[in-house]
XYZ file of C-alpha atoms in Angstrom:
302
model
C -239.443 124.609 188.898
C -242.684 125.318 186.993
C -242.203 122.105 185.050
C -241.669 119.962 187.997
C -244.384 121.547 190.210
C -247.127 121.594 187.353
C -246.611 118.296 185.922
C -246.289 116.595 189.393
C -249.683 118.302 190.250
C -250.975 116.502 186.865
C -249.581 113.183 188.003
C -250.756 113.581 191.529
C -254.273 114.255 190.313
C -254.118 111.402 187.874
C -253.141 108.986 190.651
C -255.937 110.218 192.955
C -258.299 109.816 190.381
C -256.963 106.686 188.579
C -260.180 104.736 188.624
C -262.078 107.568 186.992
C -259.463 108.076 184.006
C -260.651 107.343 180.537
C -258.434 105.390 178.284
C -257.204 108.236 176.159
C -256.454 110.218 179.092
C -253.464 108.059 179.912
C -251.749 109.904 176.993
C -251.977 113.033 178.943
C -250.343 111.251 182.014
C -247.550 109.961 179.521
C -246.866 113.399 178.250
C -246.702 114.780 181.859
C -244.263 111.969 182.546
C -242.008 112.935 179.709
C -242.059 116.735 180.468
C -241.196 116.107 184.090
C -238.509 113.517 182.948
C -236.897 115.944 180.773
C -236.693 118.581 183.647
C -235.331 116.185 185.939
C -232.540 114.471 183.768
C -231.510 117.438 181.968
C -232.154 120.859 183.374
C -229.988 120.624 186.503
C -226.993 119.695 184.278
C -227.828 122.694 181.931
C -228.095 125.123 184.714
C -224.859 124.188 186.212
C -223.007 124.338 183.082
C -224.559 127.800 182.517
C -223.304 129.007 185.669
C -220.017 127.458 184.965
C -219.802 129.189 181.537
C -218.770 125.862 180.056
C -220.041 122.269 179.622
C -219.556 120.085 182.823
C -218.463 116.513 182.662
C -216.962 116.042 179.205
C -218.038 113.894 176.291
C -219.975 111.306 178.529
C -222.333 113.956 180.080
C -222.633 115.566 176.716
C -223.843 112.287 175.249
C -226.199 111.441 178.255
C -227.649 114.867 177.938
C -228.317 114.661 174.215
C -229.763 111.223 174.493
C -232.103 112.226 177.282
C -233.330 115.255 175.222
C -233.907 113.381 172.213
C -235.599 110.544 173.965
C -238.170 112.818 175.899
C -238.532 115.187 172.902
C -239.361 112.499 170.540
C -241.731 110.797 173.070
C -243.640 114.192 173.586
C -244.017 114.661 169.764
C -245.289 111.169 169.197
C -247.638 111.505 172.290
C -249.127 114.657 170.915
C -249.373 112.951 167.502
C -251.308 110.044 169.208
C -253.389 112.283 170.959
C -254.458 114.288 167.755
C -255.359 110.899 166.042
C -257.456 109.734 168.960
C -259.103 113.076 169.267
C -259.892 112.767 165.593
C -261.279 109.253 165.899
C -263.354 109.924 168.745
C -264.750 113.111 167.180
C -265.619 111.315 163.778
C -267.090 108.189 165.373
C -270.146 107.044 166.965
C -270.278 106.661 170.739
C -270.160 102.863 170.446
C -266.918 103.069 168.288
C -265.197 105.447 170.361
C -265.710 103.134 173.424
C -263.517 100.710 171.824
C -260.440 102.509 172.477
C -259.832 100.576 175.571
C -257.144 101.374 178.223
C -255.019 98.323 177.031
C -255.073 99.715 173.629
C -253.742 103.017 174.834
C -251.088 101.137 177.099
C -249.975 99.352 174.045
C -249.687 102.690 172.103
C -247.703 104.268 174.933
C -245.403 101.509 175.141
C -244.829 101.765 171.347
C -244.214 105.217 171.677
C -241.438 104.750 174.369
C -239.898 102.094 172.281
C -239.914 104.254 169.204
C -238.433 107.165 170.924
C -235.725 104.929 172.595
C -234.769 103.579 169.296
C -234.106 106.846 167.716
C -232.218 107.894 170.941
C -229.776 105.073 170.742
C -229.155 104.948 167.116
C -226.460 107.573 167.411
C -224.756 105.446 170.131
C -224.474 102.425 167.914
C -223.086 104.386 164.926
C -226.033 106.032 162.943
C -225.804 109.561 163.518
C -223.841 111.752 166.029
C -224.296 113.539 169.327
C -222.430 116.766 169.922
C -222.171 120.183 171.605
C -224.465 123.174 170.788
C -222.665 126.130 169.200
C -223.129 128.317 172.249
C -221.204 125.472 174.391
C -223.408 124.728 177.458
C -225.764 122.285 175.940
C -225.609 119.139 173.625
C -227.899 117.668 170.992
C -227.798 115.917 167.577
C -224.792 116.959 165.645
C -226.674 119.034 163.009
C -223.371 120.170 161.363
C -222.612 116.592 160.329
C -225.280 116.655 157.839
C -222.774 117.499 154.995
C -219.700 116.103 156.639
C -220.658 112.431 156.078
C -223.350 110.114 154.521
C -223.849 108.762 158.018
C -225.010 112.011 159.314
C -227.010 113.001 156.329
C -229.053 109.845 156.218
C -229.691 110.107 159.953
C -230.628 113.612 160.242
C -232.894 113.377 157.031
C -234.637 110.232 158.305
C -234.941 111.676 161.852
C -236.341 114.945 160.398
C -239.039 113.269 158.389
C -240.131 110.510 160.816
C -239.866 112.331 164.208
C -240.692 115.759 163.148
C -242.418 116.622 159.823
C -244.603 113.459 159.675
C -246.025 113.770 163.244
C -246.460 117.514 162.800
C -248.402 117.127 159.677
C -250.667 114.308 161.370
C -251.296 116.763 164.205
C -252.299 119.750 161.854
C -254.401 117.376 159.649
C -256.376 115.959 162.588
C -257.014 119.157 164.239
C -258.129 120.689 160.876
C -260.577 117.755 160.280
C -261.890 118.044 163.983
C -262.300 121.810 163.364
C -264.425 121.040 160.098
C -266.454 118.424 161.909
C -267.188 120.731 164.815
C -268.041 123.597 162.358
C -270.541 121.571 160.538
C -271.984 120.234 163.623
C -272.642 123.859 164.732
C -274.185 124.786 161.666
C -276.566 121.966 161.919
C -277.866 123.249 165.434
C -277.513 126.868 164.750
C -281.436 127.311 164.896
C -281.375 125.848 168.336
C -281.579 128.384 171.095
C -279.307 126.499 173.518
C -276.518 124.347 172.199
C -276.315 121.026 173.838
C -273.636 120.647 176.634
C -272.138 117.733 174.792
C -271.460 119.838 171.765
C -270.031 122.663 174.129
C -267.718 120.080 175.838
C -266.437 118.655 172.723
C -265.579 122.222 171.547
C -263.927 122.947 174.778
C -261.928 119.481 174.799
C -260.798 119.942 171.314
C -259.567 123.494 171.809
C -257.541 122.577 174.703
C -255.911 119.738 172.909
C -255.144 122.141 169.899
C -253.556 124.577 172.416
C -251.226 121.794 174.040
C -250.208 120.803 170.470
C -249.694 124.374 169.317
C -247.737 125.282 172.376
C -245.467 122.315 171.904
C -244.861 123.097 168.221
C -244.266 126.839 168.632
C -241.747 126.391 171.296
C -239.610 123.932 169.155
C -240.244 125.736 165.825
C -237.453 128.383 166.366
C -235.063 125.643 167.522
C -235.857 123.618 164.389
C -235.384 126.684 162.299
C -231.780 127.419 163.872
C -230.979 123.604 163.662
C -231.945 123.599 159.992
C -229.932 126.729 159.407
C -226.907 125.182 160.835
C -227.302 122.065 158.534
C -226.552 124.216 155.550
C -224.170 126.969 157.166
C -221.054 126.880 159.253
C -221.602 126.782 162.997
C -220.098 129.959 163.500
C -222.435 131.772 161.096
C -224.925 132.425 163.900
C -224.124 134.383 167.140
C -224.123 132.307 170.266
C -227.177 134.141 171.568
C -229.053 133.480 168.507
C -228.604 129.685 168.990
C -228.980 129.830 172.735
C -232.384 131.447 172.816
C -234.414 129.036 170.715
C -232.861 126.260 172.769
C -234.156 127.852 175.957
C -237.603 128.645 174.340
C -237.963 124.908 173.244
C -237.296 123.610 176.867
C -239.817 125.869 178.244
C -242.519 123.687 176.505
C -242.487 121.343 179.363
C -244.115 124.111 181.612
C -247.106 124.955 179.549
C -249.478 122.109 179.817
C -250.265 122.451 183.444
C -251.272 126.076 182.808
C -253.644 125.065 179.875
C -255.241 122.345 182.115
C -255.669 124.884 184.868
C -257.264 127.421 182.590
C -259.763 124.872 180.971
C -260.591 122.492 183.748
C -262.594 123.880 186.896
C -262.310 120.688 188.720
C -258.601 120.529 188.129
C -258.212 123.789 189.777
C -260.352 122.759 192.598
C -258.109 119.560 192.878
C -254.971 121.485 192.818
C -256.196 123.298 196.110
C -256.394 119.891 197.802
C -252.856 119.096 197.141
C -250.327 119.498 200.038
C -247.260 121.561 199.186
C -243.841 120.379 199.993
C -243.541 122.691 202.814
C -246.693 121.210 204.576
C -248.886 124.095 203.794
C -252.398 122.998 202.636
C -254.728 125.519 200.683
C -258.318 125.571 201.591
C -260.602 124.658 198.937
C -264.357 124.752 198.012
C -266.051 121.455 198.497
C -267.328 119.803 195.167
C -269.872 117.309 194.339
C -268.555 113.823 193.523
C -270.354 113.806 190.112
C -268.226 117.082 189.036
C -266.220 116.956 186.042
C -263.285 114.654 186.211
C -260.286 116.993 186.539
C -258.353 114.616 183.985
C -261.522 114.187 182.030
C -260.195 115.922 178.755
C -261.431 113.337 176.225
C -264.863 112.480 177.676
C -268.061 113.965 176.491
């Protein structure tokens, strides 16, 4: 519920202010699409299976669930990676160079992200890698236990782990460390000025928000990655079902965090939310704001 309502609010705000969106902000919209897509396509089936105490639908629904999870998971990871790289380029470039990142460029990048994610998601369907049930039996994912059982499973899991997890994560960490160093140097240069320029304050705020989005995603998926990594080298029954279930649930909660981060950091986004009509028809009263106010989706300007 939090994922659908929160990310729907982000999409509604983006549609309302579409003409004012900066080109890199399309990545934020893409991340919201991936989060809400995961919630709609996967969570109802998982919830129904949990109430049933067993997986519903057999092998077909298991493959569908695992494919959707892999597709949207890789898409979110690659989107966060692209966001970090663009933030790094914008922070370390002059204003004229940063303006070269056009909407068409970002649209092409988003298309590549979806094609890349779809490619990895369908590879197990065409014979490289496998999908299978989780150890606790009410969810499905990549068959991690196949790592040692076949060369096919070994090569797929190793390639996927490197290209869809390790490399994007290292890129994200490297980019934000570079941004933090750049911001630190900038603040050292202006430390004798009584008032720090608003542009510098905004840059620091936007960088912190983007970092929190990435940290939230990586933190949510790290316990699941650790449990999966354990199952690669140990029997599937070596962990109690609850030990494998909780990291899976925690990972899926990552889709609900971003709207809260936007709400905390963007004053205008909070005002825009008060203008959205709830599904029951109730409208929240809001404080009127000036047209020149901060763009609610403007997390990359400044």
